[in-house]
PDB file of C-alpha atoms and ligand atoms in Angstrom:
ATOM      1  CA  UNK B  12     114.224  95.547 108.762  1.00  0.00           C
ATOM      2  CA  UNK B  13     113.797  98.130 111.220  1.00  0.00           C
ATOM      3  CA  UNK B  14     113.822  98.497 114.851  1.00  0.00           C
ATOM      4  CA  UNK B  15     111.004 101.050 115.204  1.00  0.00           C
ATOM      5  CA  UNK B  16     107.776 102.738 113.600  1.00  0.00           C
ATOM      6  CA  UNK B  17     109.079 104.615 110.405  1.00  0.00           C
ATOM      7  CA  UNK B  18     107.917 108.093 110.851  1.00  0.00           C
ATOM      8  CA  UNK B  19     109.734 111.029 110.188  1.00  0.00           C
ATOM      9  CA  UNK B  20     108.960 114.859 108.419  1.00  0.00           C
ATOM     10  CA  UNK B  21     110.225 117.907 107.245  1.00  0.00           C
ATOM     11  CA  UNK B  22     112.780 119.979 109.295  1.00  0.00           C
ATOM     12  CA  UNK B  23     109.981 122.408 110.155  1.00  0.00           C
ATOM     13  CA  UNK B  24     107.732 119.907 111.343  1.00  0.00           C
ATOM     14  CA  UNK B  25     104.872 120.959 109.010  1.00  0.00           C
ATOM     15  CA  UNK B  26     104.472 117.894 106.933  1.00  0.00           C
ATOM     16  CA  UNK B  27     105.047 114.495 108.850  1.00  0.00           C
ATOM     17  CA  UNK B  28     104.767 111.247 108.132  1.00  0.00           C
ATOM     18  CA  UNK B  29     104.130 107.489 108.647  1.00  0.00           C
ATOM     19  CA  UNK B  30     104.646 104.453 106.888  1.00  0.00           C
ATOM     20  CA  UNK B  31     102.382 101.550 107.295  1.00  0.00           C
ATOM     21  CA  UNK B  32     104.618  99.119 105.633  1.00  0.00           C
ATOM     22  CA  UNK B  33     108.291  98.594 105.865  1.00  0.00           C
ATOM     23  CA  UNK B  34     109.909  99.703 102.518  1.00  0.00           C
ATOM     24  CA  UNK B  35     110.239  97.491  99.891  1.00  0.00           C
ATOM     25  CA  UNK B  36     113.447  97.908  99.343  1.00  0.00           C
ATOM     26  CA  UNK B  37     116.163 101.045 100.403  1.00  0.00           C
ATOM     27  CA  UNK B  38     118.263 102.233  97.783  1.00  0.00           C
ATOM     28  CA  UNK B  39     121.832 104.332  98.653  1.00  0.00           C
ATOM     29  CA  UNK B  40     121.992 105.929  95.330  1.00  0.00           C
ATOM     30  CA  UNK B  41     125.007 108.090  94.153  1.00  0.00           C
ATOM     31  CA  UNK B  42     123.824 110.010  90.784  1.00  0.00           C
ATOM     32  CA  UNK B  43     123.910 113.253  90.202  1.00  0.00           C
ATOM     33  CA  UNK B  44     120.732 114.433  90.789  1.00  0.00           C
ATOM     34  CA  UNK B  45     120.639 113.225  94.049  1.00  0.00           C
ATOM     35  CA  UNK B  46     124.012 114.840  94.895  1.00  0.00           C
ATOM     36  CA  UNK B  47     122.531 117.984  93.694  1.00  0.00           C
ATOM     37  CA  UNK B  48     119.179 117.408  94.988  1.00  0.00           C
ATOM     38  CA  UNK B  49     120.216 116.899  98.514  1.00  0.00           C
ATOM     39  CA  UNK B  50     123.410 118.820  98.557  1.00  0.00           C
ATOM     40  CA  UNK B  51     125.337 115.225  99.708  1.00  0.00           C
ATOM     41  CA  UNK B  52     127.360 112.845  98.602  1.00  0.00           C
ATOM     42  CA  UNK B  53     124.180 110.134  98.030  1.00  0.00           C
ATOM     43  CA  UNK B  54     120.240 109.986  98.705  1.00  0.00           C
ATOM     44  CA  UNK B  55     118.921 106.870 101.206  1.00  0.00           C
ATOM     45  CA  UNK B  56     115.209 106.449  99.250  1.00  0.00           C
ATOM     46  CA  UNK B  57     112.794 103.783 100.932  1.00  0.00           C
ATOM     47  CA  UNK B  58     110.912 102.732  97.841  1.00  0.00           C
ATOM     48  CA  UNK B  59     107.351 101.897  99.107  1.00  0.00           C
ATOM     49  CA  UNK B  60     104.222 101.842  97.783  1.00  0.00           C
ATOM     50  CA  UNK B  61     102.216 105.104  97.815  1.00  0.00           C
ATOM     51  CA  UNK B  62      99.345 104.104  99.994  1.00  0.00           C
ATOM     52  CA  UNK B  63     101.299 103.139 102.551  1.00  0.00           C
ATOM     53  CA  UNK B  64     103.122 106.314 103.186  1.00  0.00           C
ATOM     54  CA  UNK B  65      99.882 108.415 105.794  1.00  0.00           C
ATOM     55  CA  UNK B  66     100.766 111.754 105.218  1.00  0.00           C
ATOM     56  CA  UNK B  67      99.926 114.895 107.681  1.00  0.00           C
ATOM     57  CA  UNK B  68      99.985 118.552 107.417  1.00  0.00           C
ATOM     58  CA  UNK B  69     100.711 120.330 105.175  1.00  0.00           C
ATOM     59  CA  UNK B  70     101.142 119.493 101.496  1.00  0.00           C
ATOM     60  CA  UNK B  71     103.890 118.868 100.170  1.00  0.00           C
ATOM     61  CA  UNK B  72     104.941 121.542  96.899  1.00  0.00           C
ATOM     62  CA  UNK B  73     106.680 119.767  93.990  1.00  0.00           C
ATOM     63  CA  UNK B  74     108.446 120.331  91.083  1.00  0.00           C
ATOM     64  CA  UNK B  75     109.646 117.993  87.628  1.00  0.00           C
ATOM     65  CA  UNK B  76     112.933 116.708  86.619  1.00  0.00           C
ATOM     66  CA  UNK B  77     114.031 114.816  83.827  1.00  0.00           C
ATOM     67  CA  UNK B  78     115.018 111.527  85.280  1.00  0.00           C
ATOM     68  CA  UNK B  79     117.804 109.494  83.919  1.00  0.00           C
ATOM     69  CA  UNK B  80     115.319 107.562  82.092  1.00  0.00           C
ATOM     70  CA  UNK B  81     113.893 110.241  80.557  1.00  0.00           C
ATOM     71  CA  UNK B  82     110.617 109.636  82.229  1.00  0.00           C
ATOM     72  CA  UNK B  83     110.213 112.628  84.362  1.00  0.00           C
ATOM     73  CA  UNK B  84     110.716 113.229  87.882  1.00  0.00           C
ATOM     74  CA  UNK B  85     108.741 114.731  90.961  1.00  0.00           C
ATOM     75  CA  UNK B  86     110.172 115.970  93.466  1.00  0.00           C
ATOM     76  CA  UNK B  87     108.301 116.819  96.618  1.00  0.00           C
ATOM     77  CA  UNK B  88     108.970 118.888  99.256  1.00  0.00           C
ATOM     78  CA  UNK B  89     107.522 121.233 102.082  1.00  0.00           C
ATOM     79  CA  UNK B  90     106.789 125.197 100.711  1.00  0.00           C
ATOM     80  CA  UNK B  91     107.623 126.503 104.918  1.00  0.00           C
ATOM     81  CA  UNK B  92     111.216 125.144 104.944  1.00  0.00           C
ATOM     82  CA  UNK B  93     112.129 123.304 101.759  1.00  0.00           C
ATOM     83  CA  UNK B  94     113.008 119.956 102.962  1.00  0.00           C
ATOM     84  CA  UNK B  95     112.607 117.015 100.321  1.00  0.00           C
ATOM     85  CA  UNK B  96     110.675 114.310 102.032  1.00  0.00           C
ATOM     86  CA  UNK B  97     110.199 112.559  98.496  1.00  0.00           C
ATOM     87  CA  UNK B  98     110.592 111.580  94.917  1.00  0.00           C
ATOM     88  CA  UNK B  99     108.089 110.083  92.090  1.00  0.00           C
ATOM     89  CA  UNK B 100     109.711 108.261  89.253  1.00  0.00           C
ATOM     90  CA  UNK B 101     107.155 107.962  86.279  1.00  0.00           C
ATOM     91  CA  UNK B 102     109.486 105.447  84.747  1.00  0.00           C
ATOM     92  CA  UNK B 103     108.637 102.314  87.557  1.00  0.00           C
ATOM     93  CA  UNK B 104     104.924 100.655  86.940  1.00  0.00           C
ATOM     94  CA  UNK B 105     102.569 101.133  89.790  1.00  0.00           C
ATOM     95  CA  UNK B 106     102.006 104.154  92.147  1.00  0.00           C
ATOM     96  CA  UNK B 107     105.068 104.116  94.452  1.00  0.00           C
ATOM     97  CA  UNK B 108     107.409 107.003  95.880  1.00  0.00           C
ATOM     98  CA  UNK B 109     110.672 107.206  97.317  1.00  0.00           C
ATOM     99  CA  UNK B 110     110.702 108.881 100.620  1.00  0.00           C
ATOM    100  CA  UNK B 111     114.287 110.269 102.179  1.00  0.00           C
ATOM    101  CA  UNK B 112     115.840 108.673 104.969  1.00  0.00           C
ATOM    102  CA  UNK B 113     117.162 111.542 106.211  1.00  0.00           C
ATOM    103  CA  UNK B 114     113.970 112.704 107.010  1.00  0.00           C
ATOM    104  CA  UNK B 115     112.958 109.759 109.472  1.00  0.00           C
ATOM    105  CA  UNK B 116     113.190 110.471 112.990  1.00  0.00           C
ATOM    106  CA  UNK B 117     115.445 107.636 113.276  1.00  0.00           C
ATOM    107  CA  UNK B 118     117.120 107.659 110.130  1.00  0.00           C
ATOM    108  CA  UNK B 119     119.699 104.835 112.439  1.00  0.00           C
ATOM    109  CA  UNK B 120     116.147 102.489 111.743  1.00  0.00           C
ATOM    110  CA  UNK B 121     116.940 101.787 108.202  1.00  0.00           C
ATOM    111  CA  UNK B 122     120.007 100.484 106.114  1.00  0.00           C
ATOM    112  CA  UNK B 123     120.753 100.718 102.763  1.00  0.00           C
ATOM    113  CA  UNK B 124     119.807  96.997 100.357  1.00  0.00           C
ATOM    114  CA  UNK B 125     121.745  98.432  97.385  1.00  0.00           C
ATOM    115  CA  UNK B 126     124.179 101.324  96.229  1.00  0.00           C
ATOM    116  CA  UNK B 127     123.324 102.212  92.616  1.00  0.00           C
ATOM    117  CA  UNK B 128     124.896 104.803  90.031  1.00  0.00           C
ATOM    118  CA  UNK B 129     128.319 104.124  92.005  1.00  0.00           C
ATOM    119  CA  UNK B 130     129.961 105.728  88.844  1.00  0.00           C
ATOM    120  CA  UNK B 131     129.643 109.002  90.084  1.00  0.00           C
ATOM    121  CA  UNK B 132     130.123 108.196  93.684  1.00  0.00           C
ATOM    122  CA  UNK B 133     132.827 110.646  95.499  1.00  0.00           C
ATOM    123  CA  UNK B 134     135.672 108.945  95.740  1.00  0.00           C
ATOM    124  CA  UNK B 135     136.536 109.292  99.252  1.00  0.00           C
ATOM    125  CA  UNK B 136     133.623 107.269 100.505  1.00  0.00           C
ATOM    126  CA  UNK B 137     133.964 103.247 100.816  1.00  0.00           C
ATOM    127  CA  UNK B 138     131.108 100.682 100.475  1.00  0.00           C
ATOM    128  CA  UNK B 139     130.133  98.305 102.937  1.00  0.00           C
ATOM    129  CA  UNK B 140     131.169  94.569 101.811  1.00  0.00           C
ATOM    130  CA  UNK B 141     128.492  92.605 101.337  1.00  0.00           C
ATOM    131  CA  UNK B 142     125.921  94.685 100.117  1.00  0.00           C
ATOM    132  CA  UNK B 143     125.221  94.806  96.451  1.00  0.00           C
ATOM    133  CA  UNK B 144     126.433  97.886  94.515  1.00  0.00           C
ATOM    134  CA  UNK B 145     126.303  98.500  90.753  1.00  0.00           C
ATOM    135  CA  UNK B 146     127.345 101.230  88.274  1.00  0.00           C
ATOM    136  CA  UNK B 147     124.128 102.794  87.379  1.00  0.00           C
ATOM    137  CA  UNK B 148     120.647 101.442  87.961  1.00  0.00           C
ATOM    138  CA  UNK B 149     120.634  97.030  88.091  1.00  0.00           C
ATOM    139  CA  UNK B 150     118.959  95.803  85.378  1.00  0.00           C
ATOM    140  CA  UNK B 151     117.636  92.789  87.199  1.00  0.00           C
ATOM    141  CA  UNK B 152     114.978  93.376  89.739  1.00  0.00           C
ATOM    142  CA  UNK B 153     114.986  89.589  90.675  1.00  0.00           C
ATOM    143  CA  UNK B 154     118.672  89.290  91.521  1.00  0.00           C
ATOM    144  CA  UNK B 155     117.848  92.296  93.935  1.00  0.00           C
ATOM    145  CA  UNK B 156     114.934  92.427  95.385  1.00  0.00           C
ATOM    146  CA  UNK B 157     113.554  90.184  97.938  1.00  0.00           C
ATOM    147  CA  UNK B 158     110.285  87.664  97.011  1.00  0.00           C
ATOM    148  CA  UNK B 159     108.283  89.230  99.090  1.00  0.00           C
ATOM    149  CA  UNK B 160     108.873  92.347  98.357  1.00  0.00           C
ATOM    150  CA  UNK B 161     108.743  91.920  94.055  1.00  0.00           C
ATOM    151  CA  UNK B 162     105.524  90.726  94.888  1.00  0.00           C
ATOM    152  CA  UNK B 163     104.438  93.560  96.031  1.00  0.00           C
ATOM    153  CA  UNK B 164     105.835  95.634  93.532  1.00  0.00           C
ATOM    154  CA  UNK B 165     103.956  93.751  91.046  1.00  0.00           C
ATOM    155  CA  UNK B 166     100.482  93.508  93.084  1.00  0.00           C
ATOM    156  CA  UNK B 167     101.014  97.408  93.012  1.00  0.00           C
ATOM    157  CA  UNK B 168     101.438  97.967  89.390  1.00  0.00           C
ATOM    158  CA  UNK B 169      98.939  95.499  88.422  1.00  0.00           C
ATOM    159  CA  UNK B 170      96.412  97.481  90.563  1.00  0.00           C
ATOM    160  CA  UNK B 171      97.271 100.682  88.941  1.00  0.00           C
ATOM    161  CA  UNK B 172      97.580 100.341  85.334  1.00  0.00           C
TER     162      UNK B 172
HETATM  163 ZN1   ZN S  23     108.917 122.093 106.643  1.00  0.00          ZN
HETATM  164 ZN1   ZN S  24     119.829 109.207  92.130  1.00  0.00          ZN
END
């Protein structure tokens, strides 16, 4: 998936990071939150596991959304120069975030698997062919997902229950 080490951090430099595993999957999505949230027209996330995101410097600050779901939402970011390096979603099992790929240091390293919430995507921007896109989030992890990389979403919410 990519080309090289996924490590990026904040615009200020005080919180970097590194991720020890590629992401399980990279998600383009177009809701409204993440319009707002990152003042675009969509968010790249890379969905990965928590423990495999090493974090250093500072700590990142956070504050709580209500996510679509209901369940709420974290948002992280860095208290020197506000960037958002990531989100947690309470509604997913297991103990994994979703860190920005605009924050890499090669955001060119990654590509997006799927475009989601495409109902409020600005209308001026086209879709690759070929990659999956749906209306709001896809109710089918299977039909998304690779095998590899369900598996690990389960492993991970089996050993955090
Ligand atoms: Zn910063
Ligand atoms: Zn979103």
């Amino acid at each position: 998936m990519s080309k090289s080490k996924l490590e990026g951090g904040c615009a200020c430099g005080s919180i970097r990071y590194q991720l020890s595993m590629p992401p399980m999957i990279v998600h383009a999505c177009h809701c409204r939150d993440c319009q707002r949230i990152t003042g675009s027209a969509f968010v790249i996330n890379l969905w990965i596991e928590r423990k495999f995101v090493e974090k250093s410097g500072d700590t990142p600050q956070s504050f709580r959304l209500k996510g679509g779901t209901g369940k709420p939402h974290d948002v992280f970011f860095c208290g020197k120069c506000g960037t958002y390096v990531w989100s947690r979603y309470h509604a997913p099992p297991g103990d994994t975030i979703f860190v920005r790929a605009g924050t890499l240091d090669d955001p060119s390293a990654v590509e997006p698997d799927v475009h989601i919430f495409t109902r409020t995507k600005v209308p001026w921007l086209a879709l690759p062919a070929g990659v999956p896109a749906f209306e709001s989030m896809y109710p089918d992890f299977a039909a998304v997902w690779s095998a590899e990389s369900l598996q690990r979403f389960r492993r991970n919410a089996a050993e955090t229950r």
